[in-house]
Short mmCIF file of C-alpha atoms and ligand atoms in Angstrom, two decimals:
data_model
loop_
_atom_site.label_atom_id
_atom_site.label_comp_id
_atom_site.label_asym_id
_atom_site.label_seq_id
_atom_site.Cartn_x
_atom_site.Cartn_y
_atom_site.Cartn_z
CA MET A 57 79.76 162.75 85.77
CA ASP A 58 77.51 166.10 84.68
CA GLU A 59 77.74 167.01 80.67
CA PHE A 60 76.78 170.06 79.27
CA ARG A 61 76.20 171.87 76.03
CA VAL A 62 78.04 174.05 74.25
CA LYS A 63 75.80 176.49 71.80
CA VAL A 64 77.80 177.34 69.49
CA ASN A 65 76.61 180.21 66.87
CA ASN A 66 73.22 180.95 68.33
CA GLY A 67 71.96 177.23 68.26
CA GLU A 68 73.67 176.28 64.85
CA LYS A 69 75.92 173.53 65.99
CA ILE A 70 75.36 171.91 70.03
CA ILE A 71 78.05 170.40 71.62
CA ARG A 72 77.82 168.33 74.14
CA CYS A 73 80.99 167.88 76.70
CA ARG A 74 82.37 166.67 80.42
CA ALA A 75 81.75 169.03 83.25
CA GLY A 76 85.61 170.88 83.74
CA ALA A 77 86.30 169.89 79.82
CA ASN A 78 88.26 173.01 77.89
CA LEU A 79 86.53 175.33 75.71
CA ARG A 80 89.03 175.31 72.63
CA GLU A 81 89.65 170.92 73.19
CA VAL A 82 85.70 170.80 72.93
CA LEU A 83 84.92 173.26 69.60
CA LEU A 84 88.11 171.16 68.09
CA SER A 85 86.86 167.74 68.64
CA GLU A 86 84.16 169.29 65.89
CA GLY A 87 86.40 170.31 63.07
CA ILE A 88 86.63 173.68 65.05
CA GLU A 89 90.44 174.96 64.98
CA LEU A 90 91.19 178.14 67.08
CA GLY A 91 94.38 179.72 68.41
CA VAL A 92 98.33 178.79 66.92
CA CYS A 93 100.19 178.59 70.05
CA GLY A 94 98.62 174.94 71.35
CA GLY A 95 96.51 176.18 73.95
CA ARG A 96 99.20 177.99 75.54
CA GLY A 97 97.76 181.35 76.47
CA VAL A 98 99.79 183.49 74.45
CA CYS A 99 98.53 184.33 70.79
CA GLY A 100 95.55 185.57 71.93
CA LYS A 101 94.54 183.76 68.76
CA CYS A 102 90.98 181.78 70.26
CA SER A 103 88.83 184.65 71.30
CA VAL A 104 85.34 184.02 71.53
CA LYS A 105 81.98 185.51 73.06
CA THR A 106 80.45 183.63 75.18
CA ASP A 107 78.18 184.05 78.39
CA ALA A 108 80.82 181.05 80.30
CA SER A 109 80.96 182.09 84.33
CA GLY A 110 84.43 182.55 85.73
CA GLU A 111 87.50 184.67 87.02
CA LEU A 112 89.77 186.05 83.38
CA THR A 113 93.50 183.59 84.18
CA ASP A 114 96.82 186.09 83.96
CA ALA A 115 96.67 184.96 80.26
CA GLU A 116 94.21 186.26 79.05
CA LYS A 117 94.50 189.28 81.55
CA ASN A 118 97.48 190.07 79.65
CA GLN A 119 95.80 189.98 76.28
CA GLN A 120 93.01 192.39 77.34
CA ALA A 121 95.78 194.83 78.98
CA LYS A 122 97.21 194.23 75.06
CA GLY A 123 93.95 194.97 73.34
CA ARG A 124 92.95 191.99 71.93
CA LEU A 125 90.19 190.58 74.25
CA GLU A 126 87.16 192.85 74.90
CA ASP A 127 84.75 192.88 77.48
CA GLY A 128 82.20 189.89 77.06
CA GLN A 129 85.23 187.86 74.93
CA ARG A 130 87.45 184.82 76.72
CA LEU A 131 90.00 183.11 75.45
CA ALA A 132 89.03 179.52 74.55
CA CYS A 133 91.88 177.82 75.62
CA GLN A 134 91.79 179.47 79.12
CA VAL A 135 87.75 178.26 79.57
CA ASP A 136 86.79 175.29 81.22
CA VAL A 137 83.35 174.17 80.51
CA GLN A 138 80.53 174.51 84.40
CA GLY A 139 77.31 174.19 82.84
CA ASP A 140 76.12 175.42 79.67
CA ILE A 141 77.12 177.79 77.70
CA SER A 142 76.95 179.49 74.49
CA VAL A 143 79.37 180.69 72.18
CA GLU A 144 79.86 183.34 69.33
CA LEU A 145 82.68 182.48 66.30
CA GLU A 146 81.60 185.22 64.08
CA GLY A 147 84.22 187.57 62.61
CA HIS A 148 87.03 185.93 64.68
CA LEU A 149 89.60 185.65 62.06
CA GLU A 150 88.38 189.21 60.67
CA GLY A 151 90.81 191.37 58.73
CA VAL A 152 93.19 188.52 58.40
CA ASN A 153 95.09 188.47 55.18
CA THR A 154 95.93 184.34 53.78
CA PHE A 155 98.78 184.10 51.08
CA LYS A 156 100.96 181.69 49.81
CA ALA A 157 104.85 181.85 49.41
CA VAL A 158 107.96 179.51 48.20
CA CYS A 159 110.22 177.62 50.14
CA ARG A 160 113.58 179.44 48.15
CA GLU A 161 116.33 178.64 51.19
CA ILE A 162 117.12 176.75 53.87
CA THR A 163 119.97 176.86 56.26
CA SER A 164 121.49 175.91 59.36
CA LEU A 165 122.17 177.94 61.63
CA THR A 166 123.62 175.83 64.75
CA SER A 167 122.30 172.51 65.82
CA ASP A 168 118.62 173.02 66.32
CA ILE A 169 117.88 176.44 64.38
CA ARG A 170 117.53 177.21 60.58
CA LEU A 171 116.62 179.94 58.07
CA PHE A 172 113.99 179.71 56.35
CA ARG A 173 113.34 182.21 53.14
CA PHE A 174 110.10 182.47 51.64
CA GLU A 175 109.31 184.39 48.32
CA VAL A 176 105.58 185.64 48.60
CA GLU A 177 103.30 185.02 45.91
CA GLY A 178 101.46 188.28 44.15
CA GLU A 179 101.66 191.40 46.28
CA PRO A 180 104.59 191.82 48.70
CA LEU A 181 103.87 191.18 52.63
CA ASP A 182 103.02 194.56 53.52
CA TYR A 183 104.60 194.77 57.11
CA ARG A 184 105.56 196.08 59.96
CA PRO A 185 109.36 195.82 61.37
CA GLY A 186 109.05 193.72 64.13
CA GLN A 187 105.27 191.81 63.52
CA TYR A 188 104.78 187.85 62.95
CA VAL A 189 103.28 185.68 60.31
CA LEU A 190 101.77 182.51 60.94
CA LEU A 191 102.81 179.61 58.88
CA THR A 192 100.43 176.58 58.48
CA VAL A 193 102.05 173.28 57.53
CA PRO A 194 99.93 170.44 55.76
CA ALA A 195 98.64 167.54 57.70
CA TYR A 196 101.19 164.39 58.06
CA GLU A 197 102.02 161.59 59.41
CA CYS A 198 102.53 163.68 63.17
CA SER A 199 99.28 165.53 62.47
CA GLU A 200 95.80 164.62 61.06
CA ARG A 201 95.12 168.39 60.36
CA PRO A 202 97.37 171.11 58.84
CA VAL A 203 99.25 172.76 61.91
CA THR A 204 99.03 176.81 62.38
CA ARG A 205 101.97 178.09 64.21
CA THR A 206 103.14 182.17 64.57
CA PHE A 207 106.76 182.95 63.45
CA SER A 208 108.37 186.47 63.57
CA ILE A 209 109.96 187.55 60.65
CA ALA A 210 113.48 188.08 60.28
CA SER A 211 114.82 189.65 57.19
CA ASP A 212 115.26 192.92 55.58
CA PRO A 213 112.17 194.86 55.89
CA ALA A 214 113.79 196.46 52.64
CA ASP A 215 112.73 193.56 50.38
CA LYS A 216 108.96 192.58 50.95
CA SER A 217 108.49 189.94 48.64
CA GLN A 218 110.50 187.55 50.46
CA PHE A 219 111.15 186.77 53.95
CA GLU A 220 113.21 185.30 56.19
CA LEU A 221 111.85 183.13 59.25
CA ILE A 222 114.74 181.82 62.29
CA ILE A 223 113.17 179.04 63.55
CA ARG A 224 113.97 176.63 66.51
CA GLN A 225 113.20 172.80 66.34
CA THR A 226 110.79 172.05 69.29
CA PRO A 227 111.80 169.00 70.69
CA ASN A 228 108.24 166.46 69.70
CA GLY A 229 106.65 169.97 68.38
CA LEU A 230 104.42 169.27 65.56
CA CYS A 231 104.70 172.38 63.42
CA THR A 232 108.58 172.86 63.45
CA LYS A 233 108.85 169.09 63.02
CA TYR A 234 107.68 169.33 59.00
CA LEU A 235 109.63 172.14 58.50
CA PHE A 236 112.88 170.57 59.76
CA GLU A 237 111.90 166.90 58.81
CA HIS A 238 109.70 167.30 55.54
CA LEU A 239 109.90 171.06 53.90
CA LYS A 240 111.69 171.23 50.52
CA GLU A 241 113.15 174.18 48.85
CA GLY A 242 110.64 174.64 46.19
CA GLU A 243 107.36 174.23 47.91
CA VAL A 244 104.71 176.53 48.94
CA ILE A 245 103.25 177.00 52.01
CA GLU A 246 100.60 179.34 53.42
CA PHE A 247 100.35 182.27 55.82
CA GLU A 248 97.98 184.62 57.22
CA GLY A 249 99.15 188.00 58.88
CA PRO A 250 101.33 189.81 58.95
CA GLU A 251 100.04 190.49 63.05
CA GLY A 252 101.63 191.84 66.02
CA ASP A 253 102.37 195.49 67.69
CA PHE A 254 105.94 194.30 68.80
CA GLY A 255 108.64 197.38 67.08
CA LEU A 256 110.91 199.85 67.61
CA THR A 257 108.86 203.30 69.01
CA GLN A 258 109.59 206.31 67.63
CA SER A 259 112.16 207.55 70.63
CA SER A 260 115.52 208.36 70.83
CA ARG A 261 115.97 207.12 74.55
CA PRO A 262 118.84 204.67 74.15
CA ALA A 263 117.57 200.47 73.43
CA VAL A 264 118.36 197.95 75.35
CA MET A 265 117.90 194.60 73.40
CA ILE A 266 117.61 191.35 74.73
CA ALA A 267 116.90 187.83 72.71
CA GLY A 268 118.42 184.28 73.37
CA GLY A 269 117.89 181.24 70.48
CA SER A 270 115.69 181.73 67.41
CA GLY A 271 114.67 185.57 69.25
CA MET A 272 116.95 186.41 67.08
CA SER A 273 114.46 186.52 64.03
CA SER A 274 112.46 190.02 65.88
CA ILE A 275 115.48 191.62 67.15
CA ARG A 276 117.29 191.05 63.49
CA ASN A 277 114.11 192.74 61.50
CA LEU A 278 114.70 195.71 64.07
CA LEU A 279 118.29 195.52 63.33
CA PHE A 280 117.58 196.05 59.83
CA GLU A 281 115.42 198.91 60.13
CA MET A 282 117.73 201.05 62.61
CA LYS A 283 120.31 200.07 59.48
CA ASN A 284 118.01 201.08 56.68
CA ALA A 285 116.63 204.78 58.35
CA GLY A 286 119.97 205.50 59.47
CA ASP A 287 118.90 205.39 62.94
CA GLU A 288 121.16 207.03 65.65
CA ARG A 289 120.09 206.05 69.33
CA PRO A 290 122.49 204.10 71.34
CA ALA A 291 121.26 200.61 70.65
CA THR A 292 123.01 197.23 72.90
CA TYR A 293 121.86 193.61 71.96
CA PHE A 294 122.02 191.33 74.85
CA PHE A 295 122.24 187.53 73.22
CA GLY A 296 122.06 184.62 75.08
CA ALA A 297 123.57 181.18 74.18
CA GLU A 298 123.99 178.18 76.38
CA THR A 299 127.57 177.44 74.07
CA GLU A 300 129.80 179.66 71.47
CA ASP A 301 128.41 176.69 69.28
CA ASP A 302 125.03 178.48 69.92
CA ILE A 303 126.16 181.95 68.25
CA TYR A 304 125.20 182.28 64.94
CA MET A 305 124.90 185.62 63.07
CA LEU A 306 128.26 187.22 64.11
CA ASP A 307 129.56 188.72 61.39
CA GLU A 308 126.13 190.12 60.43
CA MET A 309 126.41 191.58 63.92
CA ARG A 310 129.46 192.84 63.59
CA GLU A 311 128.45 194.40 60.07
CA PHE A 312 125.87 196.23 62.00
CA GLU A 313 127.78 197.67 64.88
CA LYS A 314 129.95 199.27 61.19
CA THR A 315 126.34 200.60 59.66
CA ILE A 316 124.17 201.55 62.68
CA PRO A 317 125.91 204.44 63.78
CA ASN A 318 125.91 203.74 67.91
CA PHE A 319 125.11 199.95 68.04
CA LYS A 320 127.06 197.62 70.20
CA PHE A 321 126.74 193.85 70.22
CA VAL A 322 127.10 191.39 73.32
CA PRO A 323 127.03 187.64 72.93
CA VAL A 324 126.80 186.49 76.61
CA ILE A 325 127.79 182.29 76.97
CA HIS A 326 126.61 180.38 79.59
CA HIS A 327 128.92 177.74 79.17
CA PRO A 328 131.67 178.77 77.34
CA SER A 329 135.07 176.96 76.19
CA ASP A 330 138.31 178.20 77.45
CA SER A 331 139.31 180.05 74.45
CA TRP A 332 136.14 182.36 74.78
CA HIS A 333 137.09 185.83 75.83
CA GLY A 334 133.74 187.39 75.60
CA GLN A 335 130.66 188.42 78.40
CA THR A 336 129.81 185.06 79.78
CA GLY A 337 126.45 183.76 82.46
CA LEU A 338 123.04 184.35 81.33
CA VAL A 339 121.73 187.85 79.65
CA THR A 340 120.39 188.50 83.36
CA ASP A 341 124.45 188.28 84.93
CA ALA A 342 125.40 190.22 82.08
CA LEU A 343 123.21 193.46 82.27
CA LYS A 344 123.97 193.77 85.79
CA GLN A 345 127.38 193.88 84.92
CA ARG A 346 127.47 196.65 82.30
CA CYS A 347 124.41 198.24 83.16
CA SER A 348 123.62 200.51 86.73
CA ASN A 349 121.23 202.94 85.71
CA LEU A 350 119.01 202.58 82.51
CA SER A 351 115.89 204.77 84.16
CA SER A 352 116.69 206.72 80.70
CA CYS A 353 116.00 203.61 78.23
CA GLU A 354 113.59 201.75 76.63
CA ALA A 355 114.21 198.02 76.27
CA PHE A 356 112.92 195.17 73.54
CA LEU A 357 113.16 191.62 74.01
CA CYS A 358 112.30 188.34 72.14
CA GLY A 359 112.47 184.99 72.99
CA SER A 360 111.74 181.98 75.74
CA PRO A 361 109.20 183.29 78.54
CA GLY A 362 111.73 182.56 81.22
CA MET A 363 113.93 184.32 79.88
CA ILE A 364 112.13 187.27 78.97
CA ASN A 365 110.53 187.14 82.68
CA ALA A 366 113.75 186.78 84.27
CA SER A 367 114.97 189.74 82.35
CA ILE A 368 112.17 192.12 82.67
CA ASP A 369 113.05 191.65 86.79
CA VAL A 370 116.43 192.48 86.14
CA LEU A 371 115.81 195.60 83.77
CA LYS A 372 113.07 197.11 86.22
CA SER A 373 115.67 196.57 89.12
CA LEU A 374 117.71 198.87 86.68
CA GLY A 375 115.30 201.21 86.24
CA VAL A 376 113.85 200.81 82.91
CA SER A 377 109.72 201.59 83.63
CA GLY A 378 107.14 198.73 82.77
CA GLN A 379 105.78 200.89 80.48
CA ASN A 380 109.14 201.00 78.24
CA ILE A 381 109.87 197.24 77.91
CA TYR A 382 108.21 195.81 75.15
CA TYR A 383 108.73 192.20 74.05
CA ASP A 384 107.40 189.10 71.84
CA SER A 385 106.99 185.83 74.11
CA PHE A 386 107.37 182.81 71.96
CA GLY A 387 106.58 180.36 74.62
C1 LIG B 1472 104.73 186.18 68.93
C2 LIG B 1472 105.68 184.92 68.31
C3 LIG B 1472 106.21 184.82 67.83
C4 LIG B 1472 106.99 183.37 67.60
N1 LIG B 1472 108.53 183.51 67.03
C5 LIG B 1472 109.18 182.53 66.83
C6 LIG B 1472 110.31 182.74 66.12
O1 LIG B 1472 110.71 183.52 65.43
N2 LIG B 1472 110.90 181.38 65.92
C7 LIG B 1472 110.65 180.20 66.37
O2 LIG B 1472 111.08 179.17 66.49
N3 LIG B 1472 109.55 180.03 67.32
C8 LIG B 1472 108.72 181.19 67.75
N4 LIG B 1472 107.51 181.22 68.12
C9 LIG B 1472 106.72 179.58 68.87
C10 LIG B 1472 106.19 178.90 67.49
O3 LIG B 1472 105.21 179.43 67.22
C11 LIG B 1472 105.87 177.22 68.21
O4 LIG B 1472 105.49 178.05 69.17
C12 LIG B 1472 107.20 176.36 68.11
O5 LIG B 1472 107.71 176.98 67.15
C13 LIG B 1472 106.58 175.48 68.78
O6 LIG B 1472 105.91 174.93 67.63
P1 LIG B 1472 105.71 173.18 67.27
O7 LIG B 1472 103.96 172.75 66.79
O8 LIG B 1472 106.94 172.79 66.68
O9 LIG B 1472 105.37 172.54 69.08
P2 LIG B 1472 104.17 172.32 69.55
O10 LIG B 1472 103.63 170.95 69.00
O11 LIG B 1472 103.22 173.37 70.09
O12 LIG B 1472 104.59 171.75 71.28
C14 LIG B 1472 105.57 172.46 72.01
C15 LIG B 1472 105.89 171.83 73.06
O13 LIG B 1472 104.68 171.42 73.68
C16 LIG B 1472 104.37 170.03 73.96
N5 LIG B 1472 103.26 170.05 73.80
C17 LIG B 1472 102.16 169.93 72.77
N6 LIG B 1472 100.71 169.91 72.62
C18 LIG B 1472 101.24 169.46 74.18
C19 LIG B 1472 99.89 169.21 75.01
N7 LIG B 1472 98.75 168.70 74.67
N8 LIG B 1472 99.93 168.87 76.48
C20 LIG B 1472 101.51 169.08 76.34
N9 LIG B 1472 102.54 169.33 75.83
C21 LIG B 1472 102.03 169.73 74.88
C22 LIG B 1472 105.58 169.44 73.02
O14 LIG B 1472 105.66 168.38 73.31
C23 LIG B 1472 106.26 170.76 72.68
O15 LIG B 1472 107.64 170.38 73.75
C24 LIG B 1472 107.03 182.11 68.10
C25 LIG B 1472 105.50 182.47 69.20
C26 LIG B 1472 104.89 183.64 69.52
C27 LIG B 1472 103.89 183.56 70.55
S1 LIG B 1473 95.64 178.74 71.24
FE1 LIG B 1473 96.43 180.25 71.80
S2 LIG B 1473 95.74 181.34 73.27
FE2 LIG B 1473 94.26 180.11 72.98
#
């Protein structure tokens, strides 16, 4: 089988690899760890300057559209090495702040979702509502390296000396297994950030908010922002769950209905019990049943790629312009 050379930082390091090897994995084999989404093309954090040939993938075009990938850059996780190539890594994480925070509270919200509250060591965390942090768990029995993953901030931005994360345990997930089975209150954890460009706009257009599972995190952060600002824009939040047991923070959402002037919370249950009298089906069904023309609206979505993609299709069919749809996909 053909073997190629990856020249890193002008020859500082030469790595040999087989033809077709994934560039991120080639770099990882030499201890150069890039990206925080496990190579799925969503975090945009494995960008490198390279002369590797090949078409940009859809994931790269998406990052380019968000201004996160410059000309001459590729996402290492999207590149298959098909010849000798050069890679420039310098400046990769420029501008990212690293800090530590103490875990102060772990609360179960559903069978697989927990709230984690962290108190920041040192200066408060200066973030915009809707942004996320990059959390690093230490090496442990399931991972010989520390694992970094992205989590949206869920708490009230009025108090930036602490922040809450709402996290779903991913089956066989390296980071969430540590958080759910090893992390103890009082333990200090490392973070980077804040990062991300998701968030409310300054517009007064009616807002449609959509989330499912741990996607509650970012939307909750935005709801606190609306409450604190006395924001009067009409806002309806569709939250999708499989059963009533998967709904959480219902009391808090009902409280937001009282404290945010024009806010409505609509929990949507896919498989309801006989005693459920609210909205049923998927969030996309709820949108179709309750809305006819959303052309004046902006939409804000958080959660799994499947839910986001399906919801975007329905939002567009109901008249929401693509440029008025904002989302953070957790996939
Ligand atoms: C912008 C953003 C914000 C986010 N915010 C949140 C949030 O607020 N709350 C939240 O819960 N999550 C959030 N996420 C998702 C989060 O970052 C993690 O992706 C998620 O928690 C899983 O991490 P993990 O390390 O536990 O799982 P991973 O170890 O990454 O595994 C994920 C899945 O992939 C599989 N897998 C892993 N490696 C491979 C491989 N090599 N080949 C095939 N399959 C593999 C695993 O079996 C598992 O099923 C967010 C993601 C993004 C991009
Ligand atoms: S590792 Fe996240 S985009 Fe490549």
